Coordinates of C-alpha atoms and ligand atoms in Angstrom, one line a residue:
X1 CA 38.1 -19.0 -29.1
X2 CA 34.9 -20.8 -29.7
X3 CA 31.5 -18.3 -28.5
X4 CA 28.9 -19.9 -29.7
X5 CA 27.6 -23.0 -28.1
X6 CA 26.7 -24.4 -32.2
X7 CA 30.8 -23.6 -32.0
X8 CA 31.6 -25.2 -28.9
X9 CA 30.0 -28.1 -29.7
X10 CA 31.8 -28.7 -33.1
X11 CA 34.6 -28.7 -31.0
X12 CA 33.7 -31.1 -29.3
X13 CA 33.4 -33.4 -31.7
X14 CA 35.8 -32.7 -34.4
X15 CA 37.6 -35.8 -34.2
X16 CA 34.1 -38.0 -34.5
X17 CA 33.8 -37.1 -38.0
X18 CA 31.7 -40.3 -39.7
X19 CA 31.0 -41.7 -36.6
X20 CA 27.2 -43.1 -36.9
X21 CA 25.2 -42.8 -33.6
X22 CA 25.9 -40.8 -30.9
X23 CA 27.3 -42.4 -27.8
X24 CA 26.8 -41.8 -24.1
X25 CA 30.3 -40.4 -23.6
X26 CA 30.0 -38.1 -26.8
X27 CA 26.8 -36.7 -25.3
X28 CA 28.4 -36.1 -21.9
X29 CA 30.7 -33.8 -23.3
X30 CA 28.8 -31.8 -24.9
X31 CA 26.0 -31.8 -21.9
X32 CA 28.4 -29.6 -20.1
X33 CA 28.4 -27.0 -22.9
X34 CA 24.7 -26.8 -23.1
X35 CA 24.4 -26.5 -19.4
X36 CA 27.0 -23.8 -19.5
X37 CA 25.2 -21.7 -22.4
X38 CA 22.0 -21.8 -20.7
X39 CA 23.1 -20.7 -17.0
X40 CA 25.0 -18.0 -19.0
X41 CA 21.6 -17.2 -20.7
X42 CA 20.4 -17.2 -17.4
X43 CA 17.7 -19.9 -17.6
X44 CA 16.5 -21.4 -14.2
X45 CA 18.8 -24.2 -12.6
X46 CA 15.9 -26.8 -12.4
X47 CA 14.6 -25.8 -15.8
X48 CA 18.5 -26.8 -17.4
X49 CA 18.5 -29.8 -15.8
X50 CA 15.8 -30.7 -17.2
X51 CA 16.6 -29.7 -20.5
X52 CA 19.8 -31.6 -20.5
X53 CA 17.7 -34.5 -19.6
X54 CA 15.3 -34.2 -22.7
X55 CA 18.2 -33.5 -25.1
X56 CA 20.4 -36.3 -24.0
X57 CA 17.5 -38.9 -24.2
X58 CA 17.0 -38.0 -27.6
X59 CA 20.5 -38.1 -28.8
X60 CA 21.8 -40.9 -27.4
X61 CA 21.8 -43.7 -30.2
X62 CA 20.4 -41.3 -32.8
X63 CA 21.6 -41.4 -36.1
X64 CA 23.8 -38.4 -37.1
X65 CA 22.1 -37.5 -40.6
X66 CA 24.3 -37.7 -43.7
X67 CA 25.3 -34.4 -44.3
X68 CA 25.4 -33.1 -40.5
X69 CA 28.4 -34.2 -38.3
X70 CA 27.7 -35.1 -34.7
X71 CA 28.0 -32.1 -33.2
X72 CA 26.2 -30.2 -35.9
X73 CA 23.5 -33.3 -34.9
X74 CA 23.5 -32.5 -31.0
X75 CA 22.8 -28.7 -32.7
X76 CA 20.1 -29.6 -34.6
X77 CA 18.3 -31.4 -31.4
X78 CA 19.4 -28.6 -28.9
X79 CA 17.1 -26.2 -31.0
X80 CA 14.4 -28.2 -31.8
X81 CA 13.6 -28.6 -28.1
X82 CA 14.4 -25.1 -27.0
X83 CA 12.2 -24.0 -30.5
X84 CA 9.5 -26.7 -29.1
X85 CA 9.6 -25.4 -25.1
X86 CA 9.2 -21.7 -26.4
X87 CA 5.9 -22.5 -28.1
X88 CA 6.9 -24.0 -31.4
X89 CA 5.6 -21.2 -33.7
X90 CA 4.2 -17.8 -33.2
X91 CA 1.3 -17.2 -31.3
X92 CA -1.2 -13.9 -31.9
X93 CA -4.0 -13.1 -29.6
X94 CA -6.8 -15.8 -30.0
X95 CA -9.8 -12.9 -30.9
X96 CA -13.5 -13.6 -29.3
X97 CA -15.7 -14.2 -31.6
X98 CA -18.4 -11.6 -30.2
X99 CA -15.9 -8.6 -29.6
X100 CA -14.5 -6.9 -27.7
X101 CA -11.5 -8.9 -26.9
X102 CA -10.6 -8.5 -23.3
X103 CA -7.1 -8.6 -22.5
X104 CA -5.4 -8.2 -19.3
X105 CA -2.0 -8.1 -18.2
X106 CA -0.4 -9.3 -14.9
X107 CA 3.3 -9.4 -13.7
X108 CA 5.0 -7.5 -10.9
X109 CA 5.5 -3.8 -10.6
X110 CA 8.4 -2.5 -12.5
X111 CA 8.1 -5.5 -14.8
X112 CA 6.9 -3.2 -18.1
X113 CA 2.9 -3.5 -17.8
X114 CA 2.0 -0.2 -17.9
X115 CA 4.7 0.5 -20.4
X116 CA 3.4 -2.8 -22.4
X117 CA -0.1 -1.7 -22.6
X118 CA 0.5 1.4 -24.8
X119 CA 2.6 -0.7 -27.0
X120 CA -0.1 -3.6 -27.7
X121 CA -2.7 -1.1 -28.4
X122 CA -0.5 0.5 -30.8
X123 CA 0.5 -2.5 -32.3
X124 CA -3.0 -3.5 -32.5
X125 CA -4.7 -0.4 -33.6
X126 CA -1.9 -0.5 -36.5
X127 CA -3.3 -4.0 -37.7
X128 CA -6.8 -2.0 -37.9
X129 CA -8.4 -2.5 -34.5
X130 CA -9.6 -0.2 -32.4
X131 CA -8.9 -0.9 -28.9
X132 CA -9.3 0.8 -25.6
X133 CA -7.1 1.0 -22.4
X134 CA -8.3 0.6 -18.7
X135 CA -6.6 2.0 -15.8
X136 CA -7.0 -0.5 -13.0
X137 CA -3.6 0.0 -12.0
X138 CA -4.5 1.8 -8.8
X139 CA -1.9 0.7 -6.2
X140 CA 1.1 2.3 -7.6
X141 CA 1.2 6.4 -8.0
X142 CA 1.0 8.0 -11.1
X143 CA 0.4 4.1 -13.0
X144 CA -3.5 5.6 -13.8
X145 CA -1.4 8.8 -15.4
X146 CA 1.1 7.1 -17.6
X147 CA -1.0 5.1 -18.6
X148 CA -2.7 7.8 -20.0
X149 CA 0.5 9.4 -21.8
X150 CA 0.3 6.2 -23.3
X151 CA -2.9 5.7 -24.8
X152 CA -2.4 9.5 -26.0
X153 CA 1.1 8.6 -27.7
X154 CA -0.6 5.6 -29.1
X155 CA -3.7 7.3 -30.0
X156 CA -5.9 5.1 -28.2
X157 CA -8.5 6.1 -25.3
X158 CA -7.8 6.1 -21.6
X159 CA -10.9 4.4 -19.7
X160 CA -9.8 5.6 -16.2
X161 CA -11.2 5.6 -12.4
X162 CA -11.8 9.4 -11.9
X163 CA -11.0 11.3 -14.5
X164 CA -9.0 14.3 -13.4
X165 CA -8.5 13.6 -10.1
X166 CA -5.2 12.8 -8.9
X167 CA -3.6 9.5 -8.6
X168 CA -3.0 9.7 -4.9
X169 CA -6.8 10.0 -4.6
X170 CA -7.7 7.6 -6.8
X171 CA -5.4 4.7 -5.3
X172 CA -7.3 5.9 -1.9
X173 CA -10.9 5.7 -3.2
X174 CA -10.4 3.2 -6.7
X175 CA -12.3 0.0 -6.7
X176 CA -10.3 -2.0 -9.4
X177 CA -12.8 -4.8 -10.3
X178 CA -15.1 -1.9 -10.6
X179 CA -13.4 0.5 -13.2
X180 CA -12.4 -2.8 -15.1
X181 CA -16.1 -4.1 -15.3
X182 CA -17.1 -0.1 -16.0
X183 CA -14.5 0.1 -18.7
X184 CA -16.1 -3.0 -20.3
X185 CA -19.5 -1.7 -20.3
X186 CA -17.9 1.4 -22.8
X187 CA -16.0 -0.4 -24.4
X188 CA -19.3 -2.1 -25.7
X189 CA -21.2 1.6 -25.8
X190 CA -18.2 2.7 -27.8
X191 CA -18.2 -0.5 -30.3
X192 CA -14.0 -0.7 -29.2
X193 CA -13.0 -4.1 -30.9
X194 CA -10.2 -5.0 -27.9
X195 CA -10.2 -3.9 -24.1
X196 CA -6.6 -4.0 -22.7
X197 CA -6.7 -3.8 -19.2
X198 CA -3.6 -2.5 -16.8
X199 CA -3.8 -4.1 -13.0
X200 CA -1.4 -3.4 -10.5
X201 CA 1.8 -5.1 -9.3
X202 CA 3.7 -5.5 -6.2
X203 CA 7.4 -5.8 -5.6
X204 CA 7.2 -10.0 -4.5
X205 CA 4.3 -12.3 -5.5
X206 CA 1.6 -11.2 -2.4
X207 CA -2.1 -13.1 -2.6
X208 CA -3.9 -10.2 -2.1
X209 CA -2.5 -9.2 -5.7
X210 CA -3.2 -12.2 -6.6
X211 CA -6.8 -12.7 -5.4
X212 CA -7.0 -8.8 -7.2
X213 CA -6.1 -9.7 -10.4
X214 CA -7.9 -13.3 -10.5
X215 CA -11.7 -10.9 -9.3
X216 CA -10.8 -9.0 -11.9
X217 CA -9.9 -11.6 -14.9
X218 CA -13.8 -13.4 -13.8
X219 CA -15.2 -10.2 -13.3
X220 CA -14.7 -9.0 -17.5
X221 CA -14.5 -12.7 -18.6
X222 CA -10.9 -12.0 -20.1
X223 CA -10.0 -14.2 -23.4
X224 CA -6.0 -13.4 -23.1
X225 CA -4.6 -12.9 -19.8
X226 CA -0.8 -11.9 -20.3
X227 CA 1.9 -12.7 -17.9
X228 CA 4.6 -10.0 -18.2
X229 CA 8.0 -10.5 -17.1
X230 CA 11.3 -8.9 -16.5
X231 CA 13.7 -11.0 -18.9
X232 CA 16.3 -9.7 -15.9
X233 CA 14.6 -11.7 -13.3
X234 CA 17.3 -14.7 -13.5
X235 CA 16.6 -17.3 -11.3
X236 CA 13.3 -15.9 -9.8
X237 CA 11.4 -16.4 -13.0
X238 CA 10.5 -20.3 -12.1
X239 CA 9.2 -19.1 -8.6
X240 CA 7.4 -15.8 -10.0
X241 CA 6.2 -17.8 -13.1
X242 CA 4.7 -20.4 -11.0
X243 CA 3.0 -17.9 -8.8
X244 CA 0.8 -16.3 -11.4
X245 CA 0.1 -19.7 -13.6
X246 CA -1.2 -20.5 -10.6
X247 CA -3.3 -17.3 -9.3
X248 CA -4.2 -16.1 -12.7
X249 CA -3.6 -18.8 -15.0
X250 CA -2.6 -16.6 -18.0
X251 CA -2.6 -17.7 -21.5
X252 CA 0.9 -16.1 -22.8
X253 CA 3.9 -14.6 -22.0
X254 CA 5.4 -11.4 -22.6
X255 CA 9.0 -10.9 -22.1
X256 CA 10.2 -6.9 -21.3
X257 CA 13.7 -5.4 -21.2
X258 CA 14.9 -7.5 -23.8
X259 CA 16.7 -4.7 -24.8
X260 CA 18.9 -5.1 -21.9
X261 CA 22.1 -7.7 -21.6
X262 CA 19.4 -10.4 -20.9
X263 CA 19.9 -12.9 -23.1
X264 CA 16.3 -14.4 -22.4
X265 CA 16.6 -17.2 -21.0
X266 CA 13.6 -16.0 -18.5
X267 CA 11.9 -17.0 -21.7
X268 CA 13.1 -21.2 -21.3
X269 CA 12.2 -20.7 -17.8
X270 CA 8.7 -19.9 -18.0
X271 CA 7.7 -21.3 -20.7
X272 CA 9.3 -24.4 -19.8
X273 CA 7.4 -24.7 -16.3
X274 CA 3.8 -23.4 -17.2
X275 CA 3.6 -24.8 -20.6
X276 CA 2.4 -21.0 -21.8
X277 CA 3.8 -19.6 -25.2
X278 CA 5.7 -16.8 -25.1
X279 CA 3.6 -14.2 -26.9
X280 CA 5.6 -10.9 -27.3
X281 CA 8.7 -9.3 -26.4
X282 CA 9.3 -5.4 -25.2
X283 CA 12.7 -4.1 -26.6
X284 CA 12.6 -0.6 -25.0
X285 CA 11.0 2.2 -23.8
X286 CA 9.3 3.7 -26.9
X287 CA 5.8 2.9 -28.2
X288 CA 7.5 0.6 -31.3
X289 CA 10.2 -1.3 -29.6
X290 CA 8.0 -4.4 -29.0
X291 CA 7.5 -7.9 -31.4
X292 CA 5.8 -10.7 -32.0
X293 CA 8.0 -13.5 -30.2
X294 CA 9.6 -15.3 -32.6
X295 CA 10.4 -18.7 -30.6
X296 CA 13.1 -19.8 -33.6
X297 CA 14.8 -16.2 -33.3
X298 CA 15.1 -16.6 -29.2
X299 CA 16.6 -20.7 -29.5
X300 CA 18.9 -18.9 -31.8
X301 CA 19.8 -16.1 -29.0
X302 CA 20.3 -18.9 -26.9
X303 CA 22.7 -20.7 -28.5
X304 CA 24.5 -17.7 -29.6
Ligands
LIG1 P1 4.7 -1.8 -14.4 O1 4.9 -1.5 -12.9 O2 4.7 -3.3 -14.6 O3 3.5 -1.1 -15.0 O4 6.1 -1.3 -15.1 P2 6.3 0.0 -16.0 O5 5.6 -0.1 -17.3 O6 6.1 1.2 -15.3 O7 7.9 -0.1 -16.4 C1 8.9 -0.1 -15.3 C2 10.1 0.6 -15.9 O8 10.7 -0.2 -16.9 C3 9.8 2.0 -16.5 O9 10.8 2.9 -16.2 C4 9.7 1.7 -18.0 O10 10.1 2.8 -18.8 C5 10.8 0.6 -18.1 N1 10.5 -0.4 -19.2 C6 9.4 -1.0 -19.5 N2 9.6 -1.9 -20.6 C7 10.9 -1.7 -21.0 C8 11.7 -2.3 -22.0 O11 11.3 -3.2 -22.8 N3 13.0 -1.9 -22.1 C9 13.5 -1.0 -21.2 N4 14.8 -0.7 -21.4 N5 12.8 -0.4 -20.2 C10 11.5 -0.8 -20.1

């Protein structure tokens, strides 16, 4: 039994030992590996077939280096272009020069924002920041309130629409471009390095979220604008991807649930149709299970 694609495509070619370029034929069969260990990754059909183009342009005729056979070659290319579509290296948050940062997160409800936001201000108030969380989530009830468990598990402040009133009345009365552009004012009052701000989701991609979150992202001049995703979407991450590169025009990905039997290949798919770098990834429910996307680390989940 051969798992691993690298496995697979060994097979493939264990009786081309010493042959020296790679033919049209020899990359055929192995193209139907590939595709196979990317839909089983559950990247997006349109993204693999794309892939498969790249990867068989560049192998066909290329020389099988010395100490490599030619499936160990076809490898070696497979994971330079899924390395290369995933952002090449890792990417932190591009600082403003004149703080605070402003960074805002987008993504559908239920994909891990609200979750996500206590994480990256732990994570960032570990590496000596001191950053500050804004509520502007005020669509879905109780977002303002966890929100606000999470700052306090992280340590962080809350900047939030009404303090102590209840959600329900604050998704009834809350004027989101408001409490984002009030939060910014304290976080300047309060000399806060980094402003993380929470906006709301719906279930499907809706242009009134969209035109929200866009008022929002002009309205505090946001530096980082992160697209968070469900690394369970399958196939609807091209379609959702799309959507928000479009609406918001984000700067990075994060990828949530990786935890789950998701074997990210959400992250091929939106990286590979926005061109955005995949920025973090959120590996459960508690404050420390998130990371800095390592693109090498994920090509390697691919292929596994
Ligand atoms: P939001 O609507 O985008 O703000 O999503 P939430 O942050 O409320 O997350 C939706 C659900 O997913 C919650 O039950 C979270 O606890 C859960 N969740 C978020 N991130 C992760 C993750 O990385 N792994 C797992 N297993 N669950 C997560």
């Amino acid at each position: 039994m051969f798992n691993s694609l690298s496995d697979r495509l060994s097979a493939t070619f264990k009786n081309l030992r010493g042959k020296g370029r790679l033919s049209e034929a020899d990359i055929d069969g192995t193209a139907r590996e590939i595709r196979r260990a990317l839909l089983d990754a559950d990247v997006a059909v349109p993204v693999v077939r794309e892939f498969i183009a790249k990867v068989k342009a560049r192998a066909l005729g290329a020389e099988v280096a010395q100490a490599l056979n030619p499936g160990q070659q076809v490898v070696k290319i497979v994971n330079e272009e899924l390395v290369g579509i995933l952002g090449g290296q890792t990417r932190e948050l591009a600082l403003a020069k004149q703080p605070p940062t402003v960074i805002m997160l987008a993504g559908l409800q239920g994909a891990g924002k609200t979750t996500l936001a206590g994480k990256l201000a732990h994570h960032l108030k570990s590496q000596g920041h001191t950053p500050m969380l804004v509520a502007c989530d005020l669509q879905r009830p109780n977002a303002v309130k966890q929100l606000q468990i999470g700052g306090q598990r992280a340590g962080v402040p809350v900047f939030a629409p009404h303090p102590g009133v209840s959600s329900e009345t604050e998704s009834a009365t809350g004027d989101p471009v408001k409490v984002a552009t009030d939060g910014l004012a304290e976080a300047r009052n309060k000399l806060h390095d980094v402003l993380i701000i929470d906006t709301a989701g719906r279930l499907g991609v809706d242009e009134e979220l969209m035109r929200q979150a866009a008022d929002i992202k002009s309205a505090v001049g946001a530096h980082e604008t992160l697209f968070v995703i469900d690394s369970m979407i399958g196939q609807d991450a091209v379609t959702t991807a799309q959507a928000f590169n479009e609406g918001v025009d984000f700067t990075g990905v994060v990828l949530t649930k990786l935890d789950g039997d998701a074997r990210g290949g959400a992250a091929l798919s939106v990286a590979s149709v926005t061109g955005k770098p995949v920025m973090y990834a959120s590996t459960g429910e508690g404050l420390k299970d998130f990371e800095v996307f390592h693109p090498d680390r994920m090509a390697r989940r691919i292929l596994d």
